[in-house]
Coordinates of C-alpha atoms in Angstrom, one line a residue:
Chain A
M1 CA 105.8 -156.2 29.3
Q2 CA 106.6 -155.0 32.9
V3 CA 108.3 -151.7 33.2
F4 CA 110.6 -150.2 35.9
L5 CA 109.2 -146.8 36.8
N6 CA 111.0 -144.8 39.5
G7 CA 111.7 -147.9 41.6
R8 CA 108.3 -149.7 41.1
I9 CA 107.6 -152.5 38.6
V10 CA 104.3 -151.8 36.8
P11 CA 102.6 -153.3 33.7
E12 CA 103.2 -151.4 30.5
S13 CA 99.6 -150.1 30.4
E14 CA 100.3 -148.3 33.7
A15 CA 103.8 -147.1 32.8
T16 CA 103.0 -143.4 32.2
V17 CA 104.5 -140.0 33.0
S18 CA 102.8 -136.7 33.6
V19 CA 102.3 -134.5 30.5
L20 CA 104.2 -131.9 32.6
D21 CA 107.3 -134.2 32.7
R22 CA 110.2 -132.2 31.2
G23 CA 111.2 -135.3 29.2
F24 CA 107.9 -135.0 27.3
L25 CA 107.9 -131.1 27.2
Y26 CA 111.5 -130.5 26.1
G27 CA 113.3 -133.8 25.6
D28 CA 115.0 -132.8 28.8
G29 CA 116.7 -136.1 29.6
L30 CA 119.0 -138.9 28.5
F31 CA 118.8 -142.5 27.6
E32 CA 120.8 -145.7 27.1
T33 CA 120.2 -148.7 24.9
V34 CA 121.9 -151.8 26.3
R35 CA 122.2 -155.1 24.5
V36 CA 121.0 -158.1 26.5
F37 CA 122.4 -161.6 25.8
N38 CA 121.9 -164.8 27.7
G39 CA 119.7 -162.8 30.1
K40 CA 122.6 -160.4 30.9
P41 CA 123.2 -156.8 30.0
F42 CA 126.3 -156.5 27.8
R43 CA 128.9 -153.8 28.8
W44 CA 126.5 -152.4 31.5
A45 CA 129.3 -150.5 33.3
P46 CA 130.1 -148.0 30.5
H47 CA 126.4 -147.5 29.8
F48 CA 125.8 -146.7 33.5
Q49 CA 128.9 -144.4 33.6
R50 CA 127.7 -142.5 30.5
L51 CA 124.2 -142.1 32.0
R52 CA 125.7 -140.8 35.3
K53 CA 128.1 -138.5 33.4
G54 CA 125.4 -137.1 31.2
A55 CA 123.2 -136.5 34.3
G56 CA 126.1 -134.6 35.8
F57 CA 126.5 -132.5 32.7
L58 CA 122.8 -131.7 32.6
A59 CA 122.6 -131.2 36.4
I60 CA 119.9 -133.8 36.7
P61 CA 120.0 -135.2 40.2
F62 CA 120.8 -138.9 39.8
S63 CA 120.8 -141.0 43.0
W64 CA 120.6 -144.5 41.7
S65 CA 123.6 -146.6 42.4
D66 CA 125.1 -149.2 40.0
A67 CA 124.2 -151.9 42.5
E68 CA 120.5 -150.8 42.7
L69 CA 120.1 -150.6 38.9
T70 CA 121.9 -153.9 38.4
L71 CA 119.4 -155.6 40.7
A72 CA 116.5 -153.8 39.2
I73 CA 117.5 -154.8 35.7
S74 CA 118.1 -158.4 36.6
D75 CA 114.6 -158.5 38.2
L76 CA 113.0 -156.9 35.2
L77 CA 114.7 -159.2 32.7
Q78 CA 113.5 -162.2 34.7
R79 CA 109.9 -161.0 35.0
N80 CA 109.8 -160.2 31.2
G81 CA 111.6 -163.5 30.4
L82 CA 114.0 -161.6 28.1
S83 CA 117.1 -163.6 27.3
D84 CA 118.2 -161.9 24.0
G85 CA 117.1 -158.3 23.3
L86 CA 117.5 -154.8 24.5
L87 CA 117.1 -152.7 27.6
R88 CA 116.3 -149.0 27.4
L89 CA 116.9 -146.7 30.3
T90 CA 115.3 -143.3 30.1
L91 CA 116.2 -140.5 32.6
S92 CA 114.3 -137.2 32.5
R93 CA 114.5 -134.2 34.7
G94 CA 110.9 -134.8 35.8
I95 CA 108.3 -132.1 36.6
G96 CA 109.3 -128.5 37.4
P97 CA 108.0 -125.0 37.2
R98 CA 107.0 -123.9 33.7
G99 CA 109.7 -122.6 31.4
Y100 CA 113.3 -123.6 30.3
S101 CA 114.9 -122.9 33.6
A102 CA 115.8 -126.2 35.4
K103 CA 115.4 -124.6 38.8
G104 CA 113.0 -126.4 41.1
A105 CA 112.9 -129.6 39.0
N106 CA 114.6 -132.0 41.4
Q107 CA 112.7 -135.3 41.1
P108 CA 113.9 -137.0 38.0
T109 CA 112.0 -139.8 36.3
L110 CA 113.8 -143.1 35.6
V111 CA 112.2 -145.7 33.3
I112 CA 113.6 -149.1 32.2
T113 CA 111.9 -151.0 29.5
T114 CA 112.9 -154.3 27.7
H115 CA 112.5 -155.0 24.0
P116 CA 112.9 -158.1 21.9
L117 CA 115.4 -157.9 19.0
Q118 CA 115.5 -159.8 15.7
I119 CA 119.0 -160.4 14.6
G120 CA 119.7 -162.7 11.6
Q121 CA 122.8 -164.7 11.1
G122 CA 126.0 -163.2 9.6
L123 CA 127.2 -159.6 9.0
L124 CA 124.4 -157.1 8.5
Q125 CA 124.8 -154.8 5.5
W126 CA 123.3 -151.3 5.2
K127 CA 123.0 -148.7 2.5
L128 CA 123.8 -145.1 3.7
A129 CA 122.7 -141.7 2.5
V130 CA 124.3 -138.4 3.5
S131 CA 121.8 -136.3 5.3
S132 CA 121.0 -132.7 4.3
L133 CA 121.0 -131.7 8.0
R134 CA 124.1 -130.5 9.8
V135 CA 125.1 -130.9 13.4
A136 CA 127.0 -128.1 15.2
A137 CA 130.7 -129.0 15.3
G138 CA 131.9 -128.9 18.9
D139 CA 128.5 -129.1 20.5
P140 CA 129.1 -131.0 23.8
L141 CA 125.5 -132.2 23.9
L142 CA 126.3 -134.4 20.9
T143 CA 128.7 -136.6 22.8
L144 CA 126.0 -137.5 25.3
K145 CA 123.0 -139.8 24.5
T146 CA 120.4 -137.1 25.1
A147 CA 116.7 -137.4 24.5
N148 CA 116.8 -134.7 21.8
K149 CA 116.8 -136.8 18.7
L150 CA 114.7 -134.9 16.2
L151 CA 117.6 -134.3 13.9
N152 CA 118.5 -138.0 13.9
I153 CA 114.8 -138.9 13.3
L154 CA 114.6 -136.5 10.4
A155 CA 117.9 -137.7 8.9
R156 CA 116.7 -141.3 9.2
S157 CA 113.5 -140.4 7.4
E158 CA 115.4 -138.7 4.6
A159 CA 117.6 -141.7 4.2
E160 CA 114.6 -144.1 4.1
A161 CA 112.9 -142.0 1.6
R162 CA 116.0 -142.4 -0.6
G163 CA 116.0 -146.2 -0.3
A164 CA 118.8 -146.3 2.3
D165 CA 118.9 -147.9 5.7
E166 CA 120.6 -145.2 7.6
A167 CA 121.8 -141.6 7.4
L168 CA 125.3 -140.2 7.6
L169 CA 125.6 -137.0 9.6
I170 CA 128.0 -134.2 8.7
N171 CA 128.9 -131.3 10.9
T172 CA 129.0 -127.6 10.1
D173 CA 132.7 -127.9 9.3
G174 CA 131.7 -130.4 6.5
H175 CA 133.2 -133.4 8.3
L176 CA 131.7 -136.8 8.7
V177 CA 130.5 -137.3 12.3
E178 CA 128.5 -140.5 12.6
A179 CA 125.3 -142.1 11.4
A180 CA 121.9 -141.1 12.8
S181 CA 121.8 -144.1 15.3
C182 CA 125.4 -145.4 15.1
N183 CA 129.0 -144.4 15.3
L184 CA 130.9 -144.6 12.0
F185 CA 134.3 -146.2 11.3
W186 CA 136.3 -146.5 8.1
I187 CA 139.6 -148.2 7.2
E188 CA 142.5 -146.3 5.6
Q189 CA 145.7 -148.2 4.9
G190 CA 144.9 -150.8 7.6
T191 CA 144.1 -148.2 10.2
V192 CA 140.6 -148.2 11.7
C193 CA 139.4 -144.6 11.9
T194 CA 136.5 -142.7 13.4
A195 CA 135.6 -139.1 14.0
P196 CA 136.8 -137.4 17.2
L197 CA 134.2 -136.5 19.9
D198 CA 134.7 -132.8 19.3
A199 CA 133.5 -133.2 15.7
G200 CA 130.1 -134.0 17.3
A201 CA 130.3 -137.8 17.7
L202 CA 128.5 -139.7 20.4
E203 CA 130.8 -141.3 23.0
G204 CA 129.5 -144.7 22.0
V205 CA 130.0 -147.8 24.1
T206 CA 130.5 -150.0 21.0
R207 CA 132.8 -147.3 19.5
E208 CA 135.0 -147.7 22.5
L209 CA 134.7 -151.5 22.3
V210 CA 135.9 -151.5 18.7
Q211 CA 139.0 -149.6 19.7
E212 CA 139.6 -152.1 22.5
I213 CA 139.3 -155.0 20.1
C214 CA 141.7 -153.3 17.7
R215 CA 144.2 -152.8 20.4
G216 CA 143.9 -156.5 21.3
L217 CA 144.4 -157.5 17.6
G218 CA 147.3 -155.1 17.1
I219 CA 145.3 -153.1 14.5
P220 CA 146.2 -149.3 14.5
T221 CA 143.3 -146.8 15.2
A222 CA 143.0 -143.1 14.6
F223 CA 140.6 -140.2 15.0
K224 CA 140.2 -138.3 11.8
R225 CA 138.2 -135.6 10.1
I226 CA 137.1 -136.5 6.6
S227 CA 134.4 -135.5 4.2
P228 CA 131.9 -138.1 2.8
P229 CA 133.5 -138.7 -0.6
A230 CA 136.7 -140.0 1.2
L231 CA 134.7 -143.1 2.1
Y232 CA 134.7 -144.2 -1.6
S233 CA 138.5 -144.5 -1.5
A234 CA 138.6 -146.1 2.0
E235 CA 139.2 -149.8 2.3
G236 CA 135.9 -150.3 4.1
T237 CA 133.3 -148.6 6.2
F238 CA 131.2 -149.9 9.1
L239 CA 128.8 -148.7 11.8
T240 CA 128.6 -149.6 15.5
L241 CA 125.6 -149.6 17.7
S242 CA 124.8 -151.2 21.0
S243 CA 121.8 -153.1 19.7
L244 CA 123.4 -154.8 16.6
G245 CA 127.2 -154.5 17.2
I246 CA 129.0 -154.0 13.9
V247 CA 127.1 -153.4 10.6
E248 CA 128.9 -153.2 7.3
A249 CA 128.2 -150.2 5.1
V250 CA 128.0 -151.3 1.4
E251 CA 126.6 -148.2 -0.4
L252 CA 126.8 -144.5 0.0
D253 CA 124.3 -142.3 -1.9
D254 CA 123.6 -145.2 -4.3
Q255 CA 127.3 -145.8 -5.1
P256 CA 129.0 -149.0 -3.9
L257 CA 131.6 -148.6 -1.0
P258 CA 134.8 -150.7 -1.0
R259 CA 134.7 -153.7 1.3
T260 CA 137.4 -155.4 3.4
K261 CA 137.6 -158.7 5.2
L262 CA 138.7 -156.7 8.3
T263 CA 135.1 -155.6 8.9
A264 CA 133.9 -159.2 9.2
R265 CA 136.9 -160.0 11.4
L266 CA 136.0 -157.1 13.8
A267 CA 132.3 -158.2 13.8
E268 CA 133.4 -161.7 14.7
S269 CA 135.6 -160.3 17.6
F270 CA 132.5 -158.4 18.8
Q271 CA 130.4 -161.6 18.8
L272 CA 133.2 -163.5 20.7
Q273 CA 133.3 -160.7 23.3
L274 CA 129.5 -160.8 23.7
L275 CA 129.7 -164.6 24.3
A276 CA 132.7 -164.2 26.7
E277 CA 131.1 -161.6 28.8
C278 CA 127.4 -162.7 28.9
Chain B
M1 CA 93.9 -127.8 36.4
Q2 CA 92.0 -129.6 33.8
V3 CA 94.0 -130.8 30.7
F4 CA 93.0 -131.4 27.1
L5 CA 94.5 -134.9 26.2
N6 CA 93.7 -136.2 22.7
G7 CA 90.2 -134.8 22.7
R8 CA 89.3 -135.6 26.3
I9 CA 89.3 -133.2 29.2
V10 CA 90.9 -134.8 32.3
P11 CA 92.2 -133.7 35.7
E12 CA 95.9 -132.9 35.7
S13 CA 96.6 -136.0 37.9
E14 CA 95.2 -138.2 35.1
A15 CA 96.9 -136.3 32.3
T16 CA 99.7 -138.8 31.5
V17 CA 101.3 -140.3 28.4
S18 CA 102.9 -143.7 27.9
V19 CA 106.7 -143.9 28.7
L20 CA 106.8 -145.2 25.1
D21 CA 105.5 -142.0 23.7
R22 CA 108.2 -140.6 21.3
G23 CA 107.8 -137.2 22.8
F24 CA 109.2 -138.6 26.1
L25 CA 111.7 -140.9 24.4
Y26 CA 113.2 -138.5 21.8
G27 CA 111.6 -135.1 22.2
D28 CA 109.9 -136.1 18.9
G29 CA 107.3 -133.3 18.8
L30 CA 106.5 -129.6 18.8
F31 CA 104.9 -127.1 21.1
E32 CA 103.3 -123.7 21.2
T33 CA 103.0 -121.2 24.0
V34 CA 100.1 -118.8 23.5
R35 CA 99.3 -115.8 25.6
V36 CA 95.8 -115.6 27.0
F37 CA 94.3 -112.2 27.8
N38 CA 90.7 -111.5 28.8
G39 CA 90.1 -115.2 28.5
K40 CA 91.1 -115.3 24.8
P41 CA 94.2 -116.6 23.1
F42 CA 96.2 -113.8 21.6
R43 CA 97.3 -114.3 18.0
W44 CA 96.0 -117.9 17.9
A45 CA 96.0 -118.1 14.1
P46 CA 99.8 -117.8 13.6
H47 CA 100.4 -120.2 16.5
F48 CA 98.1 -122.8 14.9
Q49 CA 99.7 -122.3 11.5
R50 CA 103.2 -122.8 12.9
L51 CA 102.1 -125.9 14.7
R52 CA 100.6 -127.3 11.5
K53 CA 103.6 -126.3 9.4
G54 CA 106.0 -127.9 11.9
A55 CA 103.9 -131.1 11.9
G56 CA 104.1 -131.1 8.1
F57 CA 107.9 -130.7 8.2
L58 CA 108.3 -133.5 10.7
A59 CA 105.6 -135.7 9.0
I60 CA 103.5 -135.9 12.1
P61 CA 99.9 -136.6 11.1
F62 CA 97.9 -133.6 12.3
S63 CA 94.2 -133.9 11.8
W64 CA 92.9 -131.2 14.3
S65 CA 91.2 -128.3 12.6
D66 CA 91.5 -124.7 13.6
A67 CA 87.8 -124.7 14.6
E68 CA 88.1 -127.9 16.7
L69 CA 91.1 -126.5 18.6
T70 CA 89.5 -123.1 19.0
L71 CA 86.5 -124.7 20.6
A72 CA 88.6 -127.0 22.8
I73 CA 90.7 -124.1 24.0
S74 CA 87.7 -121.9 24.8
D75 CA 86.2 -124.8 26.8
L76 CA 89.5 -125.4 28.7
L77 CA 90.0 -121.8 29.5
Q78 CA 86.4 -121.6 30.9
R79 CA 86.8 -124.8 33.0
N80 CA 90.1 -123.6 34.4
G81 CA 88.8 -120.1 35.0
L82 CA 91.9 -118.6 33.2
S83 CA 91.5 -115.1 32.1
D84 CA 95.1 -113.9 32.0
G85 CA 97.9 -116.5 31.5
L86 CA 99.2 -119.0 29.0
L87 CA 98.2 -121.9 27.0
R88 CA 100.7 -124.7 26.0
L89 CA 99.9 -127.0 23.2
T90 CA 102.2 -130.0 22.9
L91 CA 102.1 -132.3 19.9
S92 CA 104.2 -135.5 19.9
R93 CA 104.4 -138.3 17.3
G94 CA 102.9 -140.7 19.9
I95 CA 103.9 -144.4 20.2
G96 CA 105.6 -146.3 17.4
P97 CA 108.0 -149.2 16.9
R98 CA 111.3 -149.0 18.8
G99 CA 114.1 -146.9 17.2
Y100 CA 114.5 -143.6 15.4
S101 CA 112.5 -144.5 12.3
A102 CA 109.2 -142.7 12.4
K103 CA 107.5 -145.5 10.3
G104 CA 104.4 -146.9 12.0
A105 CA 104.0 -144.0 14.5
N106 CA 100.7 -142.7 13.2
Q107 CA 98.7 -141.7 16.3
P108 CA 100.1 -138.4 17.6
T109 CA 99.5 -137.1 21.1
L110 CA 98.0 -133.6 21.5
V111 CA 98.0 -132.0 25.0
I112 CA 96.8 -128.6 26.0
T113 CA 97.5 -127.1 29.4
T114 CA 96.8 -123.7 30.9
H115 CA 99.2 -121.8 33.2
P116 CA 98.9 -118.7 35.3
L117 CA 101.3 -115.8 34.6
Q118 CA 102.6 -113.1 36.9
I119 CA 103.3 -110.0 34.9
G120 CA 104.2 -106.8 36.8
Q121 CA 103.5 -103.2 35.6
G122 CA 105.9 -101.5 33.1
L123 CA 108.6 -102.7 30.8
L124 CA 110.5 -105.8 32.0
Q125 CA 114.3 -105.5 32.0
W126 CA 116.6 -108.5 31.7
K127 CA 120.3 -109.1 31.9
L128 CA 121.8 -111.3 29.2
A129 CA 124.8 -113.6 29.0
V130 CA 126.3 -115.0 25.8
S131 CA 126.1 -118.8 25.9
S132 CA 129.1 -121.0 25.3
L133 CA 126.9 -123.3 23.2
R134 CA 126.5 -122.9 19.5
V135 CA 123.5 -123.7 17.3
A136 CA 124.1 -125.0 13.7
A137 CA 123.7 -122.2 11.2
G138 CA 121.1 -123.1 8.7
D139 CA 119.4 -125.9 10.7
P140 CA 115.8 -125.9 9.5
L141 CA 114.7 -127.5 12.8
L142 CA 115.7 -124.3 14.6
T143 CA 113.0 -122.2 12.8
L144 CA 110.3 -124.5 14.3
K145 CA 109.2 -124.7 17.9
T146 CA 110.3 -128.3 18.5
A147 CA 110.3 -130.2 21.7
N148 CA 114.2 -130.6 21.5
K149 CA 115.1 -127.9 24.0
L150 CA 118.2 -129.2 25.9
L151 CA 120.5 -126.6 24.3
N152 CA 118.2 -123.8 25.3
I153 CA 117.8 -125.3 28.9
L154 CA 121.6 -125.6 29.3
A155 CA 122.1 -122.1 27.9
R156 CA 119.6 -120.7 30.4
S157 CA 121.3 -122.5 33.2
E158 CA 124.7 -121.1 32.2
A159 CA 123.2 -117.6 32.1
E160 CA 121.5 -118.0 35.5
A161 CA 124.8 -119.2 37.0
R162 CA 126.3 -116.0 35.8
G163 CA 123.6 -113.9 37.4
A164 CA 121.8 -113.1 34.1
D165 CA 118.1 -113.6 33.3
E166 CA 118.5 -115.1 29.8
A167 CA 121.1 -116.5 27.4
L168 CA 122.1 -115.2 24.0
L169 CA 122.6 -117.9 21.4
I170 CA 125.3 -117.7 18.7
N171 CA 125.4 -119.9 15.6
T172 CA 128.5 -121.8 14.2
D173 CA 129.2 -118.9 11.9
G174 CA 129.6 -116.6 15.0
H175 CA 126.4 -114.7 14.4
L176 CA 123.8 -113.7 17.0
V177 CA 120.6 -115.8 16.5
E178 CA 118.2 -115.3 19.4
A179 CA 117.9 -115.8 23.1
A180 CA 117.2 -119.2 24.7
S181 CA 113.5 -118.6 24.9
C182 CA 113.0 -115.4 22.9
N183 CA 113.7 -113.7 19.6
L184 CA 116.3 -110.9 19.7
F185 CA 116.0 -107.4 18.2
W186 CA 118.4 -104.5 18.2
I187 CA 118.1 -101.0 16.9
E188 CA 120.7 -99.5 14.5
Q189 CA 120.3 -95.9 13.3
G190 CA 116.6 -96.1 13.9
T191 CA 116.2 -99.5 12.1
V192 CA 114.7 -102.4 14.1
C193 CA 116.9 -105.4 13.2
T194 CA 116.7 -109.1 13.9
A195 CA 118.5 -112.3 12.7
P196 CA 117.2 -114.0 9.6
L197 CA 115.6 -117.4 10.0
D198 CA 118.4 -119.2 8.1
A199 CA 120.8 -118.0 10.8
G200 CA 118.9 -120.4 13.1
A201 CA 116.2 -118.2 14.5
L202 CA 112.8 -119.4 15.6
E203 CA 110.0 -118.1 13.4
G204 CA 108.5 -116.4 16.4
V205 CA 104.9 -115.1 16.4
T206 CA 105.9 -112.0 18.5
R207 CA 108.9 -111.5 16.2
E208 CA 106.4 -111.2 13.3
L209 CA 104.1 -108.9 15.3
V210 CA 107.0 -106.5 16.1
Q211 CA 107.7 -106.2 12.3
E212 CA 103.9 -105.6 11.8
I213 CA 104.0 -102.9 14.5
C214 CA 107.0 -101.3 12.9
R215 CA 105.4 -101.2 9.5
G216 CA 102.3 -99.6 11.1
L217 CA 104.5 -96.9 12.8
G218 CA 106.7 -96.3 9.7
I219 CA 109.8 -97.7 11.4
P220 CA 112.2 -99.4 9.1
T221 CA 113.2 -103.1 9.8
A222 CA 116.0 -105.3 8.6
F223 CA 117.4 -108.8 8.9
K224 CA 121.1 -108.7 9.8
R225 CA 123.9 -111.0 10.9
I226 CA 126.0 -109.4 13.7
S227 CA 128.3 -110.7 16.4
P228 CA 127.5 -110.1 20.1
P229 CA 129.8 -107.0 20.7
A230 CA 127.8 -105.1 18.1
L231 CA 125.0 -104.8 20.6
Y232 CA 127.2 -102.5 22.8
S233 CA 127.1 -99.9 20.0
A234 CA 123.4 -100.5 19.0
E235 CA 120.9 -97.9 20.2
G236 CA 118.9 -100.5 22.1
T237 CA 118.3 -104.3 22.4
F238 CA 115.1 -106.1 23.2
L239 CA 113.6 -109.6 23.3
T240 CA 110.3 -110.9 22.2
L241 CA 108.3 -113.9 23.5
S242 CA 104.7 -114.9 23.4
S243 CA 104.3 -115.0 27.1
L244 CA 105.7 -111.6 28.1
G245 CA 105.6 -109.6 24.8
I246 CA 108.6 -107.2 24.7
V247 CA 111.4 -107.3 27.3
E248 CA 114.2 -104.7 27.3
A249 CA 117.8 -106.0 27.5
V250 CA 119.8 -103.8 29.8
E251 CA 123.1 -105.8 30.3
L252 CA 125.2 -108.2 28.2
D253 CA 127.9 -110.2 30.0
D254 CA 127.8 -107.7 33.0
Q255 CA 128.3 -104.6 30.8
P256 CA 125.4 -102.1 30.3
L257 CA 123.7 -102.0 26.9
P258 CA 122.5 -98.7 25.4
R259 CA 118.8 -98.0 25.8
T260 CA 116.4 -96.2 23.6
K261 CA 112.8 -94.9 24.1
L262 CA 111.9 -96.8 21.0
T263 CA 111.9 -100.0 23.0
A264 CA 109.2 -98.7 25.4
R265 CA 107.2 -97.3 22.5
L266 CA 107.2 -100.8 20.8
A267 CA 106.2 -102.5 24.1
E268 CA 103.3 -100.0 24.4
S269 CA 102.2 -100.8 20.9
F270 CA 102.3 -104.5 21.8
Q271 CA 100.1 -103.9 24.8
L272 CA 97.6 -101.9 22.7
Q273 CA 97.5 -104.7 20.2
L274 CA 96.8 -107.2 23.0
L275 CA 94.0 -105.0 24.3
A276 CA 92.6 -104.5 20.8
E277 CA 92.5 -108.1 19.8
C278 CA 91.5 -109.8 23.1

């Protein structure tokens, strides 16, 4: 694999950062995971915008333009011969004086890597487990795709240890927020619901796309605060992530979740959008 | 500077990790900051124990023994000619398959760096500002020294923008937890108080040392949950960190904090302990 590293293309074996890079020291950075289809990044614009917005929030100087990165990505995808898979962009604050203060760290590190992706046919189905960990309701960092992902990693490990595929995250108010690597949707009386951002949800690109699809199909949507047991009486539950699109949730803590044909319909709309745009 | 990198000693310019190291991707790791005095690490044992405990909690395989690291550190300090300063140990989960799941990431990265430290004479005095960010009360990750430090970095930036030296962190229950890079103590009716770990406080090595010093001096200690304004009516407030020991807090949100001679007495005891052990 060839890797984009601060404007240069280098072989993976040479794609390294200093042990003093604040990304390695503190997770002081952001990332994006972008689906690639037919050799093109899907929904690149909102990913780029979120990265730039996050950099603004963290005051990481970000001078790459949309056009520069579009060109770099196109070049990288060609060199790596990737038609269907994933891009990962990682932005860190780079090297600075020792300590938490960000003063004097003005040369960020930008890395772009490509990754293959195995996706089978049909709607993916995952088992969920509620995590014992709690995210802080209202934490603005949770809306960004930051490189601080230990809680998500631990939650995923907990879920895997219990035989589930993915963890559900609850906030300190007891409300459902999202899954460790996905946004969460559920359907109540035909309305497609998800948690509001200020509950602690990531401002997900596929989360926004689902709402766009619903508007197109005339399906009502809402932002709601619920606790986990409410999913057992919902009509259906699904997850969204950039890499896989829509994944149906079929179990929560070893108990079956209700299922609705609407989930498959939305997943089909997602696939049509992918085909139409890439 | 020479750097310890997975058992080898390399020049700083060659001390690099892969861009696929989970420390860089997710902050999936831990660190320790250890004071060095007279060429010796101060209170190494509890730092080593916390690192090993954290690795156990995060299920990062950690095979380095106390004796191996003690030898490596002694060698590194000699090569770098560091008599008075800091050591930083960084442990990450290393490289693994893409995604949050920790499965298959079994070769951790261990880095040790040395850093000079400028400490003036006498008791340091800092101005504090309460952060707008909230940590999740009860989050077990907060008791460990993880490499997820974006909230602390942002809180510090907020404080600096307001002319303060350091940020005070509050949890989602509204209780004082610690400062962005330090534990927090305050004195109430002669009792030296700090927040309990389950409020979200780091299990700090100097936090423990202060309690040990108090026991030695016959000064009562307590774990308490208070909100920030209570510091204005405390007898004194101070911070503890491995690098600087004890720092007196003299202002909170631009208002003066009461001061007590007990803070200077504890700081002196800290210095005596440093001299006695190193």
